[in-house]
Coordinates of C-alpha atoms in Angstrom, one line a residue:
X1 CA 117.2 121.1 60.0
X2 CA 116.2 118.1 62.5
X3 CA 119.4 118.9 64.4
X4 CA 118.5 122.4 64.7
X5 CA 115.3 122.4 66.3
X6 CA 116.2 119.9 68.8
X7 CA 118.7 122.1 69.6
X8 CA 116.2 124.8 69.7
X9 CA 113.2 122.7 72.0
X10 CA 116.1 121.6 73.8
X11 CA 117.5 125.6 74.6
X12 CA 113.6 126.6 75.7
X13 CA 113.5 123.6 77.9
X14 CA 116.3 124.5 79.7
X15 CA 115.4 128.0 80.2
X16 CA 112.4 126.8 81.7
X17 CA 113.8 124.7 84.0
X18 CA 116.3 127.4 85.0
X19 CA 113.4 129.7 86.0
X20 CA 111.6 127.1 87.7
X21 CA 114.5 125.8 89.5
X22 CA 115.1 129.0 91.2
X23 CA 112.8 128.8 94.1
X24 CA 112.6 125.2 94.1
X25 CA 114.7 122.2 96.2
X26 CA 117.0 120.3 95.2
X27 CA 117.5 116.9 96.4
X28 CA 120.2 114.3 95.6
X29 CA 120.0 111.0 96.0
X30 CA 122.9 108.1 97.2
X31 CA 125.7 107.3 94.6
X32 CA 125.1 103.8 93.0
X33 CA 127.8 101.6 91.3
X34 CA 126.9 99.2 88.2
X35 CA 129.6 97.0 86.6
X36 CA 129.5 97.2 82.9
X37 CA 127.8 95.0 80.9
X38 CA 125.6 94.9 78.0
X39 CA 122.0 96.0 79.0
X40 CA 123.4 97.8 82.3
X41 CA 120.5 99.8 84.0
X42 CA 121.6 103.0 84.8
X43 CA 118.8 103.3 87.8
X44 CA 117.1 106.7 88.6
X45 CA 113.2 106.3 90.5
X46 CA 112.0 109.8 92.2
X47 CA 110.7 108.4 95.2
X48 CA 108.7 112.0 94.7
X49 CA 104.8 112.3 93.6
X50 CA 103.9 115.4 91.4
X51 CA 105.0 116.0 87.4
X52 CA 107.7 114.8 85.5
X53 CA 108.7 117.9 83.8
X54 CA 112.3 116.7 82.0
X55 CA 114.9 114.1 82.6
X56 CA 118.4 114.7 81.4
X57 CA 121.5 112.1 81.4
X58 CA 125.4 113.2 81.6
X59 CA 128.6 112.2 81.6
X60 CA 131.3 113.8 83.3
X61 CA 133.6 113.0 80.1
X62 CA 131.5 114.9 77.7
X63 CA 129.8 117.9 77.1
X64 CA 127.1 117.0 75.7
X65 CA 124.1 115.3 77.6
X66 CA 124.1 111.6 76.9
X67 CA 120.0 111.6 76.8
X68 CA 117.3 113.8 77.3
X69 CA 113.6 113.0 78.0
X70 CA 110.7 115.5 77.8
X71 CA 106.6 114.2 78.4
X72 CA 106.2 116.7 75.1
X73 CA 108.9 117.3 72.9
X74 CA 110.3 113.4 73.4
X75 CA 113.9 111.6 73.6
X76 CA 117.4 113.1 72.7
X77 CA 120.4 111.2 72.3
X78 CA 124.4 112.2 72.2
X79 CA 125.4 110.6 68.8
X80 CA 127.2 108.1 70.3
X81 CA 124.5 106.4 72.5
X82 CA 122.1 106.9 69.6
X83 CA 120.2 103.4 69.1
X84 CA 121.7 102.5 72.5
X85 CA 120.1 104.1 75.3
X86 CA 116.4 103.8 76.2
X87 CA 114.6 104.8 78.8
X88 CA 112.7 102.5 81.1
X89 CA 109.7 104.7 82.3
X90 CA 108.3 101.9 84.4
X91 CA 106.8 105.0 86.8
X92 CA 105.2 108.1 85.9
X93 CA 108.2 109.7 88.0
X94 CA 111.3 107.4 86.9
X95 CA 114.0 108.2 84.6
X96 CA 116.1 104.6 84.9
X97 CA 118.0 104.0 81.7
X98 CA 119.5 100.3 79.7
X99 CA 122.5 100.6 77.4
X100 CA 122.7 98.3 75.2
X101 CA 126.1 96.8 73.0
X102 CA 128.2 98.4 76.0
X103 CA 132.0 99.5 75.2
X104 CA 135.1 100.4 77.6
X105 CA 134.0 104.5 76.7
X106 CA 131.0 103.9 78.5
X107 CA 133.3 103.5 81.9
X108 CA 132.7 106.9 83.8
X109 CA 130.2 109.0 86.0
X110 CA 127.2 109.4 84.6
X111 CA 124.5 112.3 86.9
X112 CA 121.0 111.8 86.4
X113 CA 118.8 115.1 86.6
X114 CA 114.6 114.8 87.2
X115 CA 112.8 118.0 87.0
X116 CA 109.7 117.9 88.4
X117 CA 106.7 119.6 89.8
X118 CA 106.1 121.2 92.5
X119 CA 109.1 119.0 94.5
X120 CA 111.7 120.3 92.1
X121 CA 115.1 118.9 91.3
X122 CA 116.4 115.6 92.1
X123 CA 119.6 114.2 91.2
X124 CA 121.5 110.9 91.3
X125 CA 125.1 109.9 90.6
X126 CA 125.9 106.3 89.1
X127 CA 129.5 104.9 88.6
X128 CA 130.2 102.9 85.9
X129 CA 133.1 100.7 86.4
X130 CA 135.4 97.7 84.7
X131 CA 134.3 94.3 85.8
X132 CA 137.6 92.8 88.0
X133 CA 139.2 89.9 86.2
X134 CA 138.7 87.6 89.5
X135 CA 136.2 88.8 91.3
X136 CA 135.3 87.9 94.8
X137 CA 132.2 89.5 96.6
X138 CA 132.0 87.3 99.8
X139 CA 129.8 88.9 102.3
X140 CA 129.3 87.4 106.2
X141 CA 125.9 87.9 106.9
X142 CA 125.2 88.7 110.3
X143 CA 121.4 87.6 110.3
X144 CA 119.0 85.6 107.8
X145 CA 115.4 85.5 107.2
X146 CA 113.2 83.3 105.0
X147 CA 109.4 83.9 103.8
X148 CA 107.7 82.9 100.7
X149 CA 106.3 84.5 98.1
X150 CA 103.3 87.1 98.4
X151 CA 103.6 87.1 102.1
X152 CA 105.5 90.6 104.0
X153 CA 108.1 91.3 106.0
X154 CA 110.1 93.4 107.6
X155 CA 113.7 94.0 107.6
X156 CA 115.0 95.6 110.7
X157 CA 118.3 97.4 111.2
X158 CA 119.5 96.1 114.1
X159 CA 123.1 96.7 115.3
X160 CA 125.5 98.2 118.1
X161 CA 126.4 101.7 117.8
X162 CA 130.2 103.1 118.3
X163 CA 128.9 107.0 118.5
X164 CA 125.8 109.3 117.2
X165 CA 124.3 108.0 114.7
X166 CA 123.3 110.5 112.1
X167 CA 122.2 108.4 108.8
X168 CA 121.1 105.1 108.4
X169 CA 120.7 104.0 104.6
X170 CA 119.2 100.4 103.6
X171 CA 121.0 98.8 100.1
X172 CA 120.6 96.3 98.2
X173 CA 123.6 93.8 97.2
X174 CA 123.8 92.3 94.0
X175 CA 126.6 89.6 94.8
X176 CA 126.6 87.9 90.6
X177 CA 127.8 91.5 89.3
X178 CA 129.4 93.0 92.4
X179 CA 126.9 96.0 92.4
X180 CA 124.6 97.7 94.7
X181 CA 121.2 100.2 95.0
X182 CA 120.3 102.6 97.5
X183 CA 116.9 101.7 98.5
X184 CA 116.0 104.7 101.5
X185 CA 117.9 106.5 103.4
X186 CA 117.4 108.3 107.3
X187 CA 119.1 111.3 108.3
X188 CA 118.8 113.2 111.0
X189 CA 118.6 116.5 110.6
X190 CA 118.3 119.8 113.5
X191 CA 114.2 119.9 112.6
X192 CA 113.6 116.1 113.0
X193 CA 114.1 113.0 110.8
X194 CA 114.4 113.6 106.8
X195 CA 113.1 110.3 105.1
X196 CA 114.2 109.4 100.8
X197 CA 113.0 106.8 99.5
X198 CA 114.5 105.3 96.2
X199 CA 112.4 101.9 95.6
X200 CA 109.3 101.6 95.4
X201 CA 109.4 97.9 96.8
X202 CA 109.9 98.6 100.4
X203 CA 108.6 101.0 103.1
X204 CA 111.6 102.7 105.2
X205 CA 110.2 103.2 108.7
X206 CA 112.5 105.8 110.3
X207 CA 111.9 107.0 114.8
X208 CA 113.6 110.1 115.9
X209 CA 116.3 107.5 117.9
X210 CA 117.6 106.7 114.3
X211 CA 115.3 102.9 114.6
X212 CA 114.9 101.8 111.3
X213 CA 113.0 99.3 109.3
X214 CA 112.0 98.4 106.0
X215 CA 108.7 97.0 105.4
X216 CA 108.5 94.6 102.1
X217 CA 104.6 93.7 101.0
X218 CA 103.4 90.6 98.2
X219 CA 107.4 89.4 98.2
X220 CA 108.5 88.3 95.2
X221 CA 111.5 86.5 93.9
X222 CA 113.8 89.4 93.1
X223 CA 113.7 90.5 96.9
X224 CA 115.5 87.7 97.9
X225 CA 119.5 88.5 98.6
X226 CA 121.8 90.7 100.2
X227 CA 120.6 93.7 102.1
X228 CA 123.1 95.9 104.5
X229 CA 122.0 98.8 106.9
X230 CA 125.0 101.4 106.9
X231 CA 125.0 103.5 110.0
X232 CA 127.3 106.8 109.8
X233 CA 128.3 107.6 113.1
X234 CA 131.1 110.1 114.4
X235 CA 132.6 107.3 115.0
X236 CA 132.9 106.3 111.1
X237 CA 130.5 104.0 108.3
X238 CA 129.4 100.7 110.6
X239 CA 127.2 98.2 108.6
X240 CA 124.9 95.2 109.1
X241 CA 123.9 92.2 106.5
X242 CA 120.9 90.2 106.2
X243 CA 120.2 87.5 103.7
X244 CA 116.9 86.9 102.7
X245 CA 116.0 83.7 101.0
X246 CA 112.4 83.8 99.4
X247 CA 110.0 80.5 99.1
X248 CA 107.6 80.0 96.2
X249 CA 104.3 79.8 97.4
X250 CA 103.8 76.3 96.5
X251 CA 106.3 74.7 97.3
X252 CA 105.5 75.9 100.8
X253 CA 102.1 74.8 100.7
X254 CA 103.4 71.3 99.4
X255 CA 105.6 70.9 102.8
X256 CA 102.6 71.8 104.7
X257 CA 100.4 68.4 102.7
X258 CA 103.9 66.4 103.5
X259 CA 103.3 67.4 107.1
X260 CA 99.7 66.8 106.9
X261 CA 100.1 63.3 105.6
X262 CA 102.9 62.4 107.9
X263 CA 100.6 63.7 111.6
X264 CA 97.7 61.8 110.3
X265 CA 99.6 58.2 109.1
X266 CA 101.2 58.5 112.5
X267 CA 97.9 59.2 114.4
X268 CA 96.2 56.3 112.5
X269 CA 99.6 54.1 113.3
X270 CA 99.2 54.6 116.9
X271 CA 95.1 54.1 117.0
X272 CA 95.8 50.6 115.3
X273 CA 98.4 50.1 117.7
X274 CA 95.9 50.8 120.8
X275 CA 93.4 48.5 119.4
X276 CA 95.4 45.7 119.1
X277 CA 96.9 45.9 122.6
X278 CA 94.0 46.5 124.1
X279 CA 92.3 43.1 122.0
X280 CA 95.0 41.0 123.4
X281 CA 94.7 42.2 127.2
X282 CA 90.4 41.9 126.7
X283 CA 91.8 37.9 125.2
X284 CA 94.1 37.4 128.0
X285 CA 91.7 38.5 130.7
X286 CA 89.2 35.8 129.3
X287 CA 91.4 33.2 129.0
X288 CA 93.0 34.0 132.7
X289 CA 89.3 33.4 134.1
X290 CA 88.0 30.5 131.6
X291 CA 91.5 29.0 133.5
X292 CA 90.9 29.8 137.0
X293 CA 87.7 28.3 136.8
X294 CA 88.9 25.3 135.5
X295 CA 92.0 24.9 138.7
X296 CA 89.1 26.0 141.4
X297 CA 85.6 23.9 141.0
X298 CA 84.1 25.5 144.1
X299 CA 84.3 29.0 141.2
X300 CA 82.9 26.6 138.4
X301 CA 79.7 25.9 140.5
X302 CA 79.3 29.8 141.1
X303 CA 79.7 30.6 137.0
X304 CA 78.4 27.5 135.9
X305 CA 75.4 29.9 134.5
X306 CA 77.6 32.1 133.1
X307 CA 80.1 29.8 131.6
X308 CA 77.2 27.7 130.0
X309 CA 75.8 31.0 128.5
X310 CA 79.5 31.9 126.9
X311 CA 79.8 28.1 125.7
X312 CA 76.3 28.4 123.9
X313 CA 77.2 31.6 122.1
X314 CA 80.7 31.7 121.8
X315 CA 83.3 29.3 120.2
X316 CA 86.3 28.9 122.8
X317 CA 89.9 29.5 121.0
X318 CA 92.0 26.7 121.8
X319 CA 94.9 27.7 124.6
X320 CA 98.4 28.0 123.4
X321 CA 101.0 26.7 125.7
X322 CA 102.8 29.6 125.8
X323 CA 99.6 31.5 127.1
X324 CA 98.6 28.3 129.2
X325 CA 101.8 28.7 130.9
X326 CA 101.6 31.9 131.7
X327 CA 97.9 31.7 132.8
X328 CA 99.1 29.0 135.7
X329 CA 101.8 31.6 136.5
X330 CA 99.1 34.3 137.4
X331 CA 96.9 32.2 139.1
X332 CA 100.1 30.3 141.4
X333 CA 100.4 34.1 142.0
X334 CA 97.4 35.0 143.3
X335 CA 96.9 31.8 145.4
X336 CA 99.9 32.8 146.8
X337 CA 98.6 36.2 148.0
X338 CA 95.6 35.3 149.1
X339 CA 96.9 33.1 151.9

């Protein structure tokens, strides 16, 4: 009896959707590959705003849809995903999927079908596909950028064009399970420049001269990695990589004390270095004169004021020889230039 009106709902809803579909657009989104795992998400995000009227899940192997969604009449399931699938519903307008306890029947091409209001019908295709036995996803990276966490950016598609350029289309690498995700996509069409966005992480920034960028805002962790611009051309598919290495927040800010602390010990290193030299030049310069006085009595009679005064307040330092020796230098010097 449960069977049967499920299979009833299910019948209405699609009649629905085949009446509302006829005047409507119909969008379809990038093709996606996921390697198959347990917990694989099978991603679908409508970068559309409006109602989520239905979201239905196939396989190209069976007949049957693998899930079904509605806001009203809830979740349906092909017997063999039963207690398998569930859907994410992390937005009002996403119908992602996880599999869980994954099997080699789950290999295949699974479409993924949003009906919604007033936009209409947006579709994706994901490829499920056998993990290689060695596998190797190396990736020269032609530029790299680094920014910490909760700060923006922006990721620009720079590269040199062999031909018209007629789509430009920003993913995201996943190097650990050889994967990737279509995040937005710029094609020009004869009206102007058609804009899809599939993420809701990033901003695609799209000029009529096929100039694109992707704007990322609060970064977090998960946006650090692999990101390649693919430009189609006449010419063929040419692509560009950037890495992007994300900083936590604090760890930045501890660099910055480090820096702080090593400026100001090396101010305060150099300010007790300019005392000191300047002390021992004021000592020299006293001791020079205390000697010339000393060598030239005619001078002792002029500062004998002076040099009473100095011996009444101050305690004369005994001369070192070293310094005495240099002191006689200066002054055979300066006899020396004055005749």
């Amino acid at each position: 009896m449960v069977a049967v009106q499920k299979d009833y709902w299910y019948f209405l809803v699609l009649m629905m959707q085949l009446c509302f579909l006829k005047g409507s657009v119909q969008m379809k989104a990038p093709e996606s590959k996921v390697i198959l795992k347990d917990g694989m998400i099978l991603d679908c995000l409508c970068p559309w705003t409006g109602q989520l009227i239905m979201v239905s899940w196939t396989k190209k192997s069976l007949s049957k849809p693998v899930a079904v969604y509605h806001p009203q009449y809830g979740t349906n399931f092909e017997p063999s995903y039963g207690g398998r699938v569930e859907f994410l519903k992390t937005t009002e307008m996403d119908g992602s999927i996880s599999i869980m306890n994954v099997t080699e029947g789950d290999i295949g091409q699974y479409h993924c079908s949003l009906q919604t209001y007033p936009q209409g019908s947006w579709t994706k295709d994901t490829f499920v596909e056998r993990a290689a036995i060695t596998t190797t996803f190396s990736i020269q990276t032609d530029n790299k950028l680094v920014v910490t966490e909760n700060d923006n950016l922006t990721i620009r598609c720079d590269h040199v064009h062999n031909g018209e350029v007629y789509q430009v289309s920003i993913e995201k690498l996943d190097t650990e399970v050889g994967s990737s995700n279509i995040i937005a996509t710029c094609q020009m069409l004869e009206d102007g420049v058609e804009l899809s966005e599939f993420n809701s992480r990033g901003r695609l920034n799209c000029s009529d001269a096929m100039e694109v960028s992707l704007h990322l805002t609060n970064i977090i962790k998960e946006d650090g990695g692999l990101y390649r611009c693919n430009f189609s051309t006449d010419a063929g598919v040419q692509s560009t990589t950037i890495l992007l290495t994300t900083l936590p927040a604090q760890d930045f800010r501890g660099l910055h004390h480090m820096l702080y602390v090593y400026i100001g010990g090396g101010l305060v290193g150099v300010a007790l270095l300019m005392i000191l030299l300047l002390t021992w030049l004021n000592r020299m310069k006293r001791k020079r004169e205390e000697y010339r006085i000393k060598l030239h009595p005619a001078k002792r009679q002029v500062n004998i004021s002076t040099s009473l005064t100095n011996e009444n307040q101050d305690t004369k330092a005994p001369l070192f020889i070293g310094e005495l020796t240099m002191l006689s230098l200066l002054e055979e010097y300066e006899l020396l230039c004055e005749t």
